[in-house]
Structures are given as C-alpha cells and as structure tokens.
Coordinates of C-alpha atoms in Angstrom, one line a residue:
X1 CA 0.0 0.0 0.0
X2 CA 1.4 3.4 -0.9
X3 CA 1.2 6.5 1.3
X4 CA -0.4 9.7 0.0
X5 CA 1.6 12.9 0.2
X6 CA -0.6 14.1 3.1
X7 CA 0.3 11.0 5.1
X8 CA 4.0 11.6 4.5
X9 CA 3.6 15.1 5.9
X10 CA 1.5 13.9 8.8
X11 CA 4.3 11.5 9.7
X12 CA 6.9 14.2 9.3
X13 CA 5.1 16.4 11.8
X14 CA 4.8 13.4 14.2
X15 CA 8.5 12.7 13.9
X16 CA 9.4 16.4 14.4
X17 CA 7.3 16.5 17.6
X18 CA 9.2 13.4 18.7
X19 CA 12.4 15.3 18.2
X20 CA 11.2 18.1 20.4
X21 CA 10.2 15.6 23.1
X22 CA 13.5 13.8 22.9
X23 CA 15.3 17.2 23.2
X24 CA 13.5 17.9 26.5
X25 CA 14.7 14.5 27.7
X26 CA 18.3 15.4 26.7
X27 CA 18.8 12.5 24.2
X28 CA 20.3 14.9 21.8
X29 CA 21.7 12.6 19.2
X30 CA 18.4 11.0 18.7
X31 CA 16.6 14.3 18.5
X32 CA 19.0 15.2 15.6
X33 CA 18.2 11.9 13.9
X34 CA 14.4 12.5 14.3
X35 CA 14.9 15.9 12.6
X36 CA 16.5 14.1 9.7
X37 CA 13.6 11.6 9.6
X38 CA 11.0 14.3 9.6
X39 CA 12.7 16.2 6.7
X40 CA 13.1 12.9 4.8
X41 CA 9.4 12.1 5.1
X42 CA 8.3 15.6 4.1
X43 CA 10.6 15.3 1.0
X44 CA 9.1 12.0 0.2
X45 CA 5.6 13.5 0.4
X46 CA 6.7 16.3 -1.9
X47 CA 8.4 13.8 -4.2
X48 CA 5.1 11.8 -4.5
X49 CA 3.0 15.0 -5.0
X50 CA 5.2 16.5 -7.7
X51 CA 6.4 13.5 -9.6
X52 CA 3.2 11.4 -9.1
X53 CA 5.2 8.3 -8.2
X54 CA 6.3 6.5 -5.1
X55 CA 9.5 8.0 -3.6
X56 CA 12.6 5.8 -3.7
X57 CA 13.6 3.9 -0.5
X58 CA 16.6 6.2 0.2
X59 CA 17.6 8.3 3.1
X60 CA 19.8 10.8 1.3
X61 CA 18.1 14.2 1.7
X62 CA 20.2 15.9 -1.0
X63 CA 19.3 13.1 -3.5
X64 CA 15.6 13.7 -2.8
X65 CA 15.9 17.5 -3.2
X66 CA 17.7 17.0 -6.5
X67 CA 15.2 14.4 -7.8
X68 CA 12.3 16.7 -6.9
X69 CA 14.0 19.6 -8.6
X70 CA 13.8 21.9 -5.5
X71 CA 16.0 25.0 -5.1
X72 CA 15.8 25.7 -1.4
X73 CA 16.9 29.1 0.0
X74 CA 20.6 28.9 1.1
X75 CA 19.7 28.7 4.8
X76 CA 17.4 25.8 4.2
X77 CA 19.9 24.1 1.8
X78 CA 22.6 24.4 4.5
X79 CA 20.3 22.9 7.1
X80 CA 19.3 20.0 4.8
X81 CA 23.0 19.4 3.9
X82 CA 23.9 19.3 7.6
X83 CA 21.1 16.9 8.6
X84 CA 22.1 14.7 5.7
X85 CA 25.7 14.7 6.8
X86 CA 24.9 13.7 10.4
X87 CA 22.2 11.2 9.8
X88 CA 24.3 8.0 9.9
X89 CA 26.5 9.0 12.8
X90 CA 23.5 10.0 14.9
X91 CA 21.6 6.8 14.0
X92 CA 24.5 4.4 14.4
X93 CA 27.1 6.1 16.7
X94 CA 30.5 4.5 16.6
X95 CA 31.3 6.1 20.0
X96 CA 28.3 7.1 22.1
X97 CA 30.4 9.1 24.6
X98 CA 32.0 11.1 21.8
X99 CA 28.7 11.8 20.2
X100 CA 27.2 12.9 23.5
X101 CA 30.1 15.4 23.7
X102 CA 29.3 16.8 20.2
X103 CA 25.5 17.1 20.5
X104 CA 24.5 19.4 23.3
X105 CA 21.3 21.3 24.0
X106 CA 22.5 24.4 22.2
X107 CA 23.4 22.9 18.8
X108 CA 20.6 20.4 18.9
X109 CA 18.1 23.2 19.6
X110 CA 19.5 25.0 16.6
X111 CA 19.0 22.0 14.4
X112 CA 15.5 21.6 15.6
X113 CA 14.7 25.3 15.0
X114 CA 16.2 25.1 11.4
X115 CA 14.3 21.8 10.8
X116 CA 11.0 23.5 11.8
X117 CA 11.6 26.2 9.2
X118 CA 12.6 23.7 6.5
X119 CA 9.4 21.7 7.2
X120 CA 7.3 24.8 6.9
X121 CA 9.0 25.6 3.6
X122 CA 8.6 22.1 2.3
X123 CA 4.9 22.1 3.1
X124 CA 4.5 25.4 1.3
X125 CA 5.9 23.8 -1.8
X126 CA 3.0 21.3 -2.1

C-alpha cells in the first residue's frame, strides 16, 4: 500500500514533535536523527506529490531534493545538507560518549529550529 503525500507530511510532523520531546529529555543525538527523519518524510511527500510516483527507498536528503527539482533558499539548503551529513553517525554512533560530547542542548536546539523552518517551507511547496 502506498502513502499519500498528506500521510508523509503527517508522519513528518509526528517525527518532528518526537524530536522536540527527545530534546526535552536530553537524548540529543536521537533528537537530531528524528529531525532528519522528519525532513526525509516531508521530502518523500513532496516527491510523490510533484512526480506522481512513489518515492525511492533512500535516506539521502540531497538526493531527494535534486530528484524533486527543488531549489531551497541557502539557509534551508545548508540545514538539509547538515542533517544529511549527520544522519548516519546519529543513528549508528561509533562512540556514544564522543557523540554525546558533540551534540549538546544548544546545537541540537539550533538543528530543531532550522528543521522546523525547513518543514514549513517544504509544506508550502506542495
């Protein structure tokens, strides 16, 4: 069964809210990963809406942006690029202690804030 674009965006919002809840509980690396997941699902909803086909089973945000033909504003492009870069290390950390030293409340909050804006922009592109 295939998802509709609206379902992708609904799940993106759910995952984003999960990121906010995880942030409150100081599980910062997983909050960052949930930001990636929320943007990925929004991009897949936009992919399906614009191209009228099921999105590929990939997790590369840059690939999805390019396949859709999006030209995000620079700040959003930078946020998408950064989330794409950190998705694997935050999902499968090689060294949990080191990752917990990298992702603190301040930089995780910044990623959540930028993800919120990217999600709004992606929804406006429907």
